[in-house]
Amino acid sequence: MATTNDIKNGTVLKLEGNLWNVLEFQHVKPGKGGAFVRTKLRNILSGKVVDKTFNAGLKIETATVDRRDYQYLYKDGEDFVFMDTTDYDQITVPGKVVGNAANFMLESQMATIAMHEGSPLYVELPASVTLEITYTEPGLQGDRSTGGTKPATVETGHEIQVPLFLGNGTKVKVDTRTGEYLGRVNE
């Protein structure tokens, strides 16, 4: 058992029989009344995000979550196969657990997988990844570096919005949490 003082981003809590991942937390000490902790929690299984407030010092149950680095190998139907780089064990993670991370995963890319009692809970990618644009419409005469955007398909098959001046074969940095274009990568 832990208390609300132990809450940090990434902590997994057991509440009402479900596992919840702490996305944000804030300790609040108002001038009048008792202190409390305001949190934003995501249900690990359904992905639902809720706001929950706890009184300060309240006992809460945390789940034991093992986070390990795995290398993404390949997609097998709807599932994804990862390999532990320390002992070369392979695990299969269902597509619904991988979720939106699948839009930004390339073969042999490293990812962190959170496991609870032997079952994968979620897949965490680095904050940004470098992907190559495989298809986008050509820019029009007069396009400038500031201004509008256009759709572009990256090598994973996912579509993102990029500035008008970018073309096919350009490597771009993409935010894995929001899917936003962060900039060009010059190699």
XYZ file of N, CA, C and O in Angstrom:
748
model
N 0.844 -1.189 0.000
C 0.000 0.000 0.000
C 0.888 1.251 0.000
O 1.955 1.270 0.597
N 0.384 2.268 -0.678
C 1.098 3.541 -0.746
C 0.118 4.638 -0.334
O -1.054 4.383 -0.101
N 0.628 5.854 -0.260
C -0.249 6.984 0.027
C -0.271 7.896 -1.187
O 0.486 7.712 -2.139
N -1.130 8.890 -1.145
C -1.235 9.831 -2.260
C 0.060 10.615 -2.443
O 0.294 11.156 -3.520
N 0.914 10.673 -1.424
C 2.202 11.360 -1.556
C 3.134 10.628 -2.512
O 4.100 11.198 -3.007
N 2.887 9.340 -2.754
C 3.739 8.529 -3.631
C 3.325 8.599 -5.095
O 3.960 7.978 -5.940
N 2.258 9.312 -5.409
C 1.772 9.379 -6.797
C 2.750 10.179 -7.650
O 3.172 11.267 -7.283
N 3.105 9.587 -8.785
C 3.970 10.243 -9.767
C 3.426 9.917 -11.154
O 2.646 8.983 -11.303
N 3.865 10.655 -12.171
C 3.472 10.326 -13.538
C 3.973 8.923 -13.871
O 5.114 8.596 -13.592
N 3.114 8.105 -14.455
C 3.493 6.755 -14.827
C 3.164 5.712 -13.769
O 3.229 4.520 -14.044
N 2.794 6.138 -12.557
C 2.403 5.187 -11.517
C 1.124 4.483 -11.947
O 0.231 5.097 -12.513
N 1.032 3.190 -11.677
C -0.186 2.442 -12.003
C -0.917 2.146 -10.700
O -0.352 1.559 -9.774
N -2.176 2.586 -10.621
C -2.994 2.413 -9.425
C -4.038 1.343 -9.665
O -4.525 1.172 -10.783
N -4.400 0.619 -8.583
C -5.505 -0.344 -8.629
C -6.684 0.328 -7.951
O -6.665 0.541 -6.737
N -7.694 0.692 -8.725
C -8.893 1.326 -8.174
C -10.117 0.573 -8.668
O -10.273 0.365 -9.877
N -10.969 0.171 -7.752
C -12.232 -0.501 -8.090
C -12.015 -1.676 -9.046
O -12.796 -1.889 -9.976
N -10.940 -2.421 -8.853
C -10.690 -3.605 -9.670
C -10.078 -3.333 -11.032
O -9.848 -4.259 -11.800
N -9.824 -2.068 -11.358
C -9.214 -1.720 -12.646
C -7.828 -1.126 -12.435
O -7.524 -0.616 -11.364
N -7.014 -1.184 -13.483
C -5.697 -0.575 -13.442
C -5.748 0.780 -14.136
O -6.258 0.891 -15.256
N -5.211 1.804 -13.471
C -5.226 3.167 -13.994
C -3.801 3.706 -14.007
O -3.084 3.608 -13.014
N -3.402 4.305 -15.117
C -2.083 4.897 -15.276
C -2.191 6.390 -14.980
O -3.072 7.066 -15.525
N -1.328 6.936 -14.135
C -1.355 8.355 -13.796
C -0.699 9.142 -14.937
O 0.481 8.962 -15.222
N -1.480 9.988 -15.609
C -0.960 10.824 -16.685
C -0.437 12.144 -16.139
O 0.606 12.631 -16.564
N -1.187 12.741 -15.210
C -0.796 14.013 -14.594
C -1.230 13.986 -13.137
O -2.212 13.329 -12.789
N -0.501 14.701 -12.307
C -0.920 14.846 -10.917
C -0.522 16.227 -10.418
O 0.400 16.840 -10.956
N -1.249 16.695 -9.409
C -0.945 17.997 -8.826
C -1.328 17.961 -7.352
O -2.479 17.675 -7.022
N -0.356 18.223 -6.478
C -0.638 18.326 -5.053
C -1.149 19.746 -4.796
O -0.495 20.717 -5.158
N -2.325 19.858 -4.174
C -2.945 21.158 -3.943
C -3.126 21.369 -2.446
O -3.660 20.508 -1.749
N -2.650 22.507 -1.964
C -2.809 22.871 -0.553
C -3.540 24.207 -0.507
O -2.931 25.267 -0.591
N -4.867 24.141 -0.448
C -5.609 25.403 -0.400
C -5.391 26.112 0.944
O -4.978 25.488 1.922
N -5.660 27.395 0.980
C -5.478 28.157 2.218
C -6.424 27.700 3.304
O -6.141 27.807 4.487
N -7.556 27.180 2.905
C -8.557 26.747 3.866
C -8.912 25.299 3.561
O -9.103 24.931 2.409
N -8.974 24.458 4.554
C -9.325 23.055 4.329
C -8.092 22.197 4.155
O -6.959 22.664 4.191
N -8.343 20.902 3.944
C -7.243 19.936 3.837
C -6.632 19.889 2.447
O -7.261 20.257 1.457
N -5.398 19.422 2.384
C -4.705 19.279 1.106
C -5.304 18.099 0.345
O -5.898 17.194 0.927
N -5.131 18.115 -0.968
C -5.603 17.015 -1.795
C -4.716 16.874 -3.022
O -3.877 17.721 -3.303
N -4.892 15.753 -3.727
C -4.121 15.475 -4.930
C -5.098 15.341 -6.091
O -6.011 14.515 -6.059
N -4.913 16.188 -7.100
C -5.751 16.164 -8.300
C -5.000 15.362 -9.358
O -3.834 15.645 -9.637
N -5.648 14.342 -9.944
C -4.973 13.495 -10.925
C -5.782 13.350 -12.206
O -6.998 13.534 -12.206
N -5.073 13.031 -13.256
C -5.705 12.637 -14.518
C -5.253 11.204 -14.753
O -4.055 10.928 -14.829
N -6.206 10.276 -14.823
C -5.905 8.856 -14.919
C -6.427 8.272 -16.228
O -7.491 8.672 -16.700
N -5.669 7.305 -16.789
C -6.141 6.603 -17.985
C -6.317 5.137 -17.635
O -5.414 4.494 -17.119
N -7.521 4.606 -17.942
C -7.784 3.197 -17.744
C -6.919 2.423 -18.730
O -6.967 2.666 -19.934
N -6.107 1.510 -18.232
C -5.147 0.814 -19.082
C -5.834 -0.079 -20.101
O -5.396 -0.187 -21.234
N -6.944 -0.698 -19.740
C -7.608 -1.609 -20.670
C -8.483 -0.874 -21.684
O -8.437 -1.158 -22.875
N -9.283 0.085 -21.230
C -10.219 0.749 -22.149
C -9.648 2.023 -22.768
O -10.147 2.482 -23.791
N -8.630 2.635 -22.144
C -8.068 3.877 -22.658
C -8.826 5.112 -22.218
O -8.461 6.235 -22.558
N -9.903 4.933 -21.463
C -10.726 6.050 -20.987
C -9.923 6.926 -20.021
O -9.227 6.415 -19.147
N -10.003 8.248 -20.189
C -9.280 9.190 -19.326
C -10.276 9.885 -18.403
O -11.308 10.378 -18.855
N -9.972 9.885 -17.099
C -10.843 10.526 -16.113
C -10.008 11.397 -15.171
O -8.813 11.174 -15.005
N -10.669 12.385 -14.575
C -10.050 13.196 -13.532
C -10.527 12.659 -12.194
O -11.710 12.382 -12.011
N -9.607 12.500 -11.246
C -9.980 11.991 -9.923
C -9.191 12.766 -8.877
O -8.024 13.062 -9.068
N -9.861 13.067 -7.778
C -9.241 13.804 -6.684
C -9.164 12.908 -5.456
O -10.132 12.234 -5.112
N -7.993 12.899 -4.813
C -7.776 12.119 -3.599
C -7.436 13.069 -2.466
O -6.722 14.045 -2.672
N -7.899 12.760 -1.249
C -7.475 13.527 -0.074
C -6.016 13.202 0.207
O -5.581 12.066 0.015
N -5.261 14.179 0.670
C -3.834 13.971 0.958
C -3.674 12.928 2.054
O -4.434 12.900 3.018
N -2.689 12.047 1.894
C -2.404 11.031 2.896
C -3.281 9.795 2.799
O -3.090 8.842 3.549
N -4.222 9.762 1.879
C -5.112 8.613 1.708
C -4.306 7.399 1.249
O -3.402 7.517 0.429
N -4.629 6.218 1.785
C -3.952 4.987 1.372
C -4.531 4.550 0.022
O -5.741 4.479 -0.148
N -3.627 4.269 -0.926
C -4.057 3.797 -2.248
C -3.260 2.542 -2.591
O -2.159 2.343 -2.081
N -3.844 1.711 -3.432
C -3.166 0.481 -3.829
C -2.498 0.691 -5.183
O -3.139 1.113 -6.145
N -1.210 0.426 -5.233
C -0.485 0.534 -6.500
C -0.269 -0.865 -7.058
O -0.168 -1.832 -6.309
N -0.223 -0.961 -8.373
C 0.013 -2.247 -9.037
C 1.498 -2.377 -9.352
O 2.155 -1.392 -9.674
N 2.013 -3.581 -9.265
C 3.401 -3.830 -9.622
C 3.483 -3.957 -11.134
O 2.910 -4.878 -11.718
N 4.157 -3.012 -11.748
C 4.277 -3.005 -13.199
C 5.749 -3.091 -13.556
O 6.561 -2.320 -13.064
N 6.068 -4.061 -14.408
C 7.444 -4.270 -14.855
C 7.590 -3.626 -16.226
O 6.947 -4.053 -17.182
N 8.403 -2.566 -16.314
C 8.650 -1.894 -17.599
C 9.997 -2.360 -18.128
O 11.007 -2.204 -17.461
N 9.986 -2.930 -19.343
C 11.222 -3.409 -19.941
C 11.291 -2.966 -21.385
O 10.270 -2.784 -22.041
N 12.532 -2.835 -21.867
C 12.738 -2.451 -23.256
C 12.705 -3.682 -24.149
O 13.332 -4.700 -23.841
N 11.948 -3.560 -25.217
C 11.828 -4.632 -26.202
C 12.114 -4.060 -27.579
O 11.941 -2.866 -27.813
N 12.497 -4.951 -28.496
C 12.713 -4.561 -29.883
C 11.539 -5.084 -30.699
O 11.184 -6.254 -30.607
N 10.927 -4.192 -31.489
C 9.806 -4.591 -32.337
C 10.342 -5.387 -33.519
O 11.240 -4.934 -34.224
N 9.804 -6.593 -33.728
C 10.276 -7.448 -34.812
C 9.374 -7.382 -36.043
O 9.805 -7.008 -37.124
N 8.095 -7.760 -35.883
C 7.193 -7.791 -37.030
C 5.741 -7.866 -36.568
O 5.452 -8.149 -35.417
N 4.845 -7.629 -37.526
C 3.417 -7.716 -37.270
C 2.944 -9.094 -37.709
O 3.298 -9.563 -38.789
N 2.176 -9.757 -36.858
C 1.667 -11.092 -37.139
C 0.145 -11.034 -37.096
O -0.448 -11.187 -36.036
N -0.483 -10.786 -38.251
C -1.935 -10.606 -38.284
C -2.301 -9.316 -37.573
O -1.823 -8.246 -37.925
N -3.103 -9.423 -36.522
C -3.476 -8.245 -35.722
C -2.499 -8.019 -34.570
O -2.554 -6.997 -33.900
N -1.618 -8.986 -34.307
C -0.704 -8.915 -33.172
C 0.672 -8.411 -33.597
O 1.020 -8.430 -34.776
N 1.451 -7.998 -32.612
C 2.803 -7.495 -32.840
C 3.772 -8.347 -32.031
O 3.510 -8.655 -30.868
N 4.911 -8.701 -32.640
C 5.901 -9.548 -31.973
C 7.095 -8.682 -31.576
O 7.648 -7.956 -32.403
N 7.471 -8.773 -30.297
C 8.594 -8.031 -29.740
C 9.595 -9.016 -29.163
O 9.241 -10.125 -28.766
N 10.867 -8.589 -29.083
C 11.909 -9.435 -28.518
C 12.614 -8.685 -27.389
O 12.970 -7.515 -27.533
N 12.817 -9.402 -26.282
C 13.600 -8.866 -25.174
C 15.070 -8.967 -25.589
O 15.559 -10.056 -25.882
N 15.775 -7.854 -25.609
C 17.154 -7.855 -26.113
C 18.148 -8.444 -25.117
O 19.280 -8.697 -25.485
N 17.738 -8.682 -23.864
C 18.665 -9.257 -22.896
C 18.686 -10.784 -22.972
O 19.741 -11.396 -22.930
N 17.508 -11.414 -23.083
C 17.477 -12.885 -23.115
C 16.866 -13.444 -24.409
O 16.689 -14.648 -24.539
N 16.547 -12.586 -25.348
C 16.037 -12.954 -26.674
C 14.696 -13.679 -26.641
O 14.324 -14.337 -27.596
N 13.963 -13.574 -25.545
C 12.603 -14.121 -25.498
C 11.692 -13.241 -26.337
O 11.806 -12.011 -26.326
N 10.772 -13.886 -27.052
C 9.826 -13.128 -27.866
C 8.460 -13.154 -27.207
O 8.051 -14.171 -26.642
N 7.768 -12.012 -27.274
C 6.400 -11.946 -26.768
C 5.501 -11.400 -27.867
O 5.937 -10.631 -28.721
N 4.256 -11.829 -27.831
C 3.268 -11.343 -28.783
C 2.324 -10.415 -28.038
O 1.767 -10.785 -26.998
N 2.167 -9.206 -28.558
C 1.321 -8.199 -27.927
C 0.115 -7.960 -28.842
O 0.288 -7.671 -30.028
N -1.111 -8.079 -28.316
C -2.296 -7.838 -29.146
C -2.335 -6.408 -29.683
O -1.858 -5.478 -29.038
N -2.919 -6.248 -30.860
C -3.005 -4.942 -31.508
C -3.710 -3.900 -30.669
O -3.329 -2.729 -30.670
N -4.737 -4.306 -29.906
C -5.466 -3.311 -29.100
C -4.606 -2.786 -27.955
O -4.790 -1.668 -27.497
N -3.631 -3.578 -27.482
C -2.715 -3.115 -26.438
C -1.710 -2.132 -27.037
O -1.373 -1.120 -26.425
N -1.236 -2.415 -28.249
C -0.276 -1.533 -28.919
C -0.941 -0.199 -29.223
O -0.357 0.866 -29.038
N -2.179 -0.226 -29.676
C -2.949 0.995 -29.926
C -2.326 1.890 -30.977
O -1.827 1.434 -32.003
N -2.317 3.197 -30.709
C -1.804 4.189 -31.661
C -0.300 4.108 -31.873
O 0.214 4.658 -32.840
N 0.410 3.424 -30.995
C 1.862 3.286 -31.161
C 2.187 2.574 -32.472
O 3.245 2.795 -33.057
N 1.270 1.754 -32.970
C 1.491 1.027 -34.228
C 1.705 1.975 -35.404
O 2.370 1.623 -36.375
N 1.159 3.188 -35.319
C 1.306 4.166 -36.405
C 2.730 4.678 -36.544
O 3.073 5.280 -37.562
N 3.565 4.468 -35.542
C 4.904 5.054 -35.543
C 6.010 4.031 -35.338
O 7.149 4.395 -35.120
N 5.681 2.722 -35.392
C 6.676 1.680 -35.139
C 7.248 1.132 -36.435
O 6.510 0.739 -37.329
N 8.564 1.095 -36.505
C 9.279 0.460 -37.605
C 9.956 -0.791 -37.071
O 10.275 -0.864 -35.883
N 10.203 -1.751 -37.953
C 10.871 -2.971 -37.525
C 12.235 -2.646 -36.919
O 12.927 -1.751 -37.385
N 12.597 -3.373 -35.886
C 13.834 -3.259 -35.097
C 13.896 -1.983 -34.254
O 14.940 -1.658 -33.712
N 12.783 -1.286 -34.108
C 12.726 -0.099 -33.238
C 12.530 -0.542 -31.796
O 11.859 -1.526 -31.515
N 13.119 0.197 -30.868
C 12.983 -0.116 -29.445
C 11.711 0.520 -28.891
O 11.325 1.620 -29.286
N 11.063 -0.215 -27.971
C 9.858 0.275 -27.307
C 9.861 -0.260 -25.878
O 10.454 -1.297 -25.599
N 9.196 0.459 -24.982
C 9.067 0.011 -23.608
C 7.693 -0.609 -23.446
O 6.680 0.008 -23.800
N 7.657 -1.829 -22.919
C 6.374 -2.507 -22.704
C 6.184 -2.674 -21.202
O 7.070 -3.163 -20.502
N 5.017 -2.246 -20.729
C 4.680 -2.390 -19.315
C 3.906 -3.689 -19.140
O 2.915 -3.923 -19.830
N 4.388 -4.541 -18.230
C 3.755 -5.837 -17.980
C 3.248 -5.883 -16.541
O 3.908 -5.385 -15.631
N 2.079 -6.496 -16.373
C 1.515 -6.702 -15.039
C 1.068 -8.155 -14.957
O 0.209 -8.587 -15.725
N 1.674 -8.904 -14.049
C 1.366 -10.326 -13.865
C 1.443 -11.096 -15.180
O 0.575 -11.897 -15.509
N 2.472 -10.800 -15.981
C 2.723 -11.551 -17.209
C 1.950 -11.107 -18.431
O 2.179 -11.610 -19.521
N 1.022 -10.165 -18.285
C 0.275 -9.708 -19.467
C 0.652 -8.264 -19.787
O 0.771 -7.425 -18.885
N 0.850 -7.955 -21.083
C 1.234 -6.597 -21.465
C 0.074 -5.617 -21.271
O -1.058 -5.922 -21.608
N 0.396 -4.450 -20.707
C -0.618 -3.428 -20.450
C -0.636 -2.367 -21.541
O -1.686 -1.986 -22.030
N 0.540 -1.860 -21.887
C 0.633 -0.837 -22.929
C 2.054 -0.781 -23.459
O 2.983 -1.263 -22.843
N 2.182 -0.176 -24.652
C 3.480 -0.021 -25.309
C 3.793 1.467 -25.337
O 2.949 2.278 -25.722
N 5.002 1.806 -24.902
C 5.441 3.197 -24.846
C 6.603 3.391 -25.811
O 7.594 2.674 -25.741
N 6.460 4.341 -26.728
C 7.527 4.663 -27.675
C 8.296 5.876 -27.178
O 7.814 6.601 -26.310
N 9.475 6.152 -27.758
C 10.149 7.412 -27.440
C 9.221 8.587 -27.786
O 8.291 8.430 -28.581
N 9.482 9.761 -27.222
C 8.615 10.924 -27.443
C 8.507 11.294 -28.916
O 7.472 11.771 -29.371
N 9.585 11.061 -29.691
C 9.530 11.358 -31.123
C 10.312 10.303 -31.892
O 11.232 9.695 -31.359
N 9.889 10.092 -33.139
C 10.575 9.134 -34.016
C 10.830 9.809 -35.364
O 10.157 10.773 -35.726
N 11.817 9.288 -36.093
C 12.115 9.798 -37.430
C 11.520 8.842 -38.452
O 11.799 7.642 -38.423
N 10.674 9.375 -39.329
C 10.022 8.580 -40.364
C 10.211 9.255 -41.716
O 10.338 10.478 -41.791
N 10.193 8.452 -42.772
C 10.342 8.985 -44.126
C 8.973 9.131 -44.776
O 8.111 8.265 -44.640
N 8.783 10.249 -45.487
C 7.531 10.462 -46.211
C 7.571 9.597 -47.474
O 8.487 9.723 -48.282
N 6.596 8.696 -47.618
C 6.564 7.841 -48.806
C 5.689 8.429 -49.900
O 5.919 8.186 -51.074
N 4.650 9.202 -49.504
C 3.824 9.822 -50.534
C 3.193 11.111 -50.015
O 2.644 11.145 -48.917
N 3.302 12.142 -50.824
C 2.583 13.383 -50.571
C 2.422 14.093 -51.914
O 3.229 13.897 -52.826
N 1.375 14.861 -52.037
C 1.160 15.626 -53.266
C 2.278 16.650 -53.409
O 2.768 17.168 -52.414
N 2.678 16.959 -54.652
C 3.713 17.990 -54.809
C 3.192 19.352 -54.356
O 2.003 19.630 -54.435
N 4.129 20.183 -53.866
C 3.747 21.530 -53.457
C 3.433 22.382 -54.670
O 3.912 22.133 -55.773
N 2.616 23.379 -54.484
C 2.225 24.273 -55.580
C 3.160 25.465 -55.654
O 3.796 25.833 -54.664
N 3.247 26.084 -56.814
C 4.064 27.281 -56.985
C 3.605 28.343 -55.982
O 2.414 28.572 -55.827
N 4.557 28.953 -55.307
C 4.208 29.990 -54.339
C 4.082 29.465 -52.925
O 3.816 30.223 -52.011
N 4.247 28.161 -52.742
C 4.179 27.614 -51.380
C 5.353 28.152 -50.568
O 6.474 28.225 -51.037
N 5.089 28.494 -49.337
C 6.109 29.038 -48.467
C 6.310 28.123 -47.261
O 5.481 27.270 -46.977
N 7.388 28.348 -46.547
C 7.677 27.507 -45.389
C 6.689 27.760 -44.250
O 6.545 26.935 -43.371
N 6.041 28.901 -44.237
C 5.018 29.142 -43.222
C 3.670 29.080 -43.904
O 3.552 29.298 -45.099
N 2.661 28.768 -43.136
C 1.331 28.735 -43.741
C 0.700 27.373 -43.639
O 0.733 26.731 -42.604
N 0.162 26.900 -44.756
C -0.673 25.715 -44.761
C 0.064 24.399 -44.615
O 1.282 24.328 -44.638
N -0.738 23.359 -44.481
C -0.206 22.012 -44.398
C -0.923 21.132 -45.408
O -1.954 21.512 -45.949
N -0.356 19.961 -45.642
C -0.960 18.987 -46.547
C -0.772 17.604 -45.945
O 0.120 17.390 -45.127
N -1.618 16.629 -46.328
C -1.444 15.274 -45.808
C -0.243 14.592 -46.448
O 0.048 14.807 -47.627
N 0.457 13.783 -45.658
C 1.592 13.014 -46.158
C 1.558 11.638 -45.497
O 1.292 11.523 -44.306
N 1.818 10.608 -46.289
C 1.868 9.246 -45.761
C 3.319 8.909 -45.435
O 4.193 9.084 -46.284
N 3.564 8.435 -44.207
C 4.920 8.058 -43.801
C 5.104 6.558 -44.006
O 4.163 5.840 -44.309
N 6.334 6.082 -43.820
C 6.671 4.699 -44.159
C 5.918 3.648 -43.356
O 5.867 2.490 -43.752
N 5.287 4.012 -42.249
C 4.485 3.051 -41.493
C 3.072 2.939 -42.067
O 2.293 2.100 -41.631
N 2.730 3.826 -43.022
C 1.384 3.827 -43.592
C 0.458 4.829 -42.935
O -0.672 5.023 -43.367
N 0.925 5.496 -41.883
C 0.112 6.477 -41.173
C 0.175 7.825 -41.904
O 1.181 8.171 -42.507
N -0.919 8.571 -41.843
C -0.965 9.875 -42.502
C -0.843 10.992 -41.467
O -1.527 10.982 -40.448
N 0.060 11.943 -41.738
C 0.256 13.095 -40.859
C 0.134 14.367 -41.690
O 0.138 14.312 -42.925
N 0.045 15.502 -41.033
C 0.015 16.797 -41.705
C 1.415 17.390 -41.687
O 2.056 17.445 -40.638
N 1.896 17.815 -42.869
C 3.231 18.402 -42.985
C 3.130 19.729 -43.732
O 2.150 19.976 -44.431
N 4.158 20.588 -43.628
C 4.145 21.848 -44.384
C 4.133 21.585 -45.893
O 4.583 20.541 -46.367
N 3.642 22.551 -46.643
C 3.459 22.399 -48.088
C 4.750 22.157 -48.858
O 4.740 21.510 -49.897
N 5.891 22.640 -48.361
C 7.132 22.552 -49.132
C 7.808 21.179 -49.070
O 8.760 20.925 -49.790
N 7.359 20.250 -48.206
C 8.004 18.940 -48.093
C 7.564 18.010 -49.222
O 6.432 18.060 -49.672
N 8.494 17.146 -49.655
C 8.187 16.220 -50.737
C 8.461 14.777 -50.348
O 8.868 14.473 -49.228
N 8.269 13.865 -51.318
C 8.515 12.442 -51.093
C 9.984 12.208 -50.743
O 10.860 12.867 -51.269
N 10.247 11.230 -49.865
C 11.607 10.873 -49.503
C 12.205 11.723 -48.397
O 13.304 11.440 -47.935
N 11.502 12.750 -47.944
C 12.007 13.608 -46.866
C 11.831 12.899 -45.530
O 10.781 12.328 -45.262
N 12.857 12.935 -44.694
C 12.752 12.364 -43.353
C 12.254 13.458 -42.402
O 12.764 14.574 -42.416
N 11.239 13.092 -41.610
C 10.643 14.052 -40.686
C 10.596 13.466 -39.279
O 10.571 12.248 -39.100
N 10.603 14.355 -38.296
C 10.475 13.957 -36.904
C 9.004 14.096 -36.534
O 8.385 15.122 -36.799
N 8.435 13.037 -35.916
C 7.014 13.004 -35.581
C 6.852 12.733 -34.094
O 7.519 11.863 -33.532
N 5.955 13.489 -33.440
C 5.636 13.289 -32.033
C 4.766 12.034 -31.919
O 3.697 11.968 -32.513
N 5.208 11.029 -31.145
C 4.467 9.767 -31.065
C 3.202 9.873 -30.210
O 2.327 9.034 -30.305
N 3.093 10.892 -29.372
C 1.908 11.030 -28.533
C 0.770 11.692 -29.283
O -0.388 11.327 -29.117
N 1.088 12.686 -30.140
C 0.034 13.439 -30.819
C -0.012 13.193 -32.322
O -1.000 13.513 -32.962
N 1.066 12.662 -32.899
C 1.111 12.454 -34.346
C 1.449 13.721 -35.102
O 1.290 13.781 -36.318
N 1.937 14.744 -34.415
C 2.240 16.017 -35.052
C 3.627 16.015 -35.678
O 4.554 15.386 -35.166
N 3.761 16.754 -36.774
C 5.042 16.984 -37.436
C 5.867 17.908 -36.553
O 5.387 18.944 -36.108
N 7.132 17.521 -36.263
C 7.997 18.342 -35.408
C 9.102 19.047 -36.192
O 9.648 20.027 -35.717
N 9.431 18.526 -37.355
C 10.489 19.155 -38.136
C 11.145 18.195 -39.099
O 10.917 16.992 -39.046
N 11.974 18.744 -39.980
C 12.738 17.937 -40.922
C 13.968 17.398 -40.258
O 14.537 18.030 -39.374
N 14.440 16.239 -40.723
C 15.666 15.642 -40.205
C 16.674 15.644 -41.334
O 16.429 15.070 -42.399
N 17.811 16.319 -41.126
C 18.870 16.347 -42.134
C 19.918 15.327 -41.751
O 20.521 15.428 -40.697
N 20.120 14.343 -42.616
C 21.121 13.313 -42.321
C 22.237 13.372 -43.313
O 22.116 13.688 -44.434
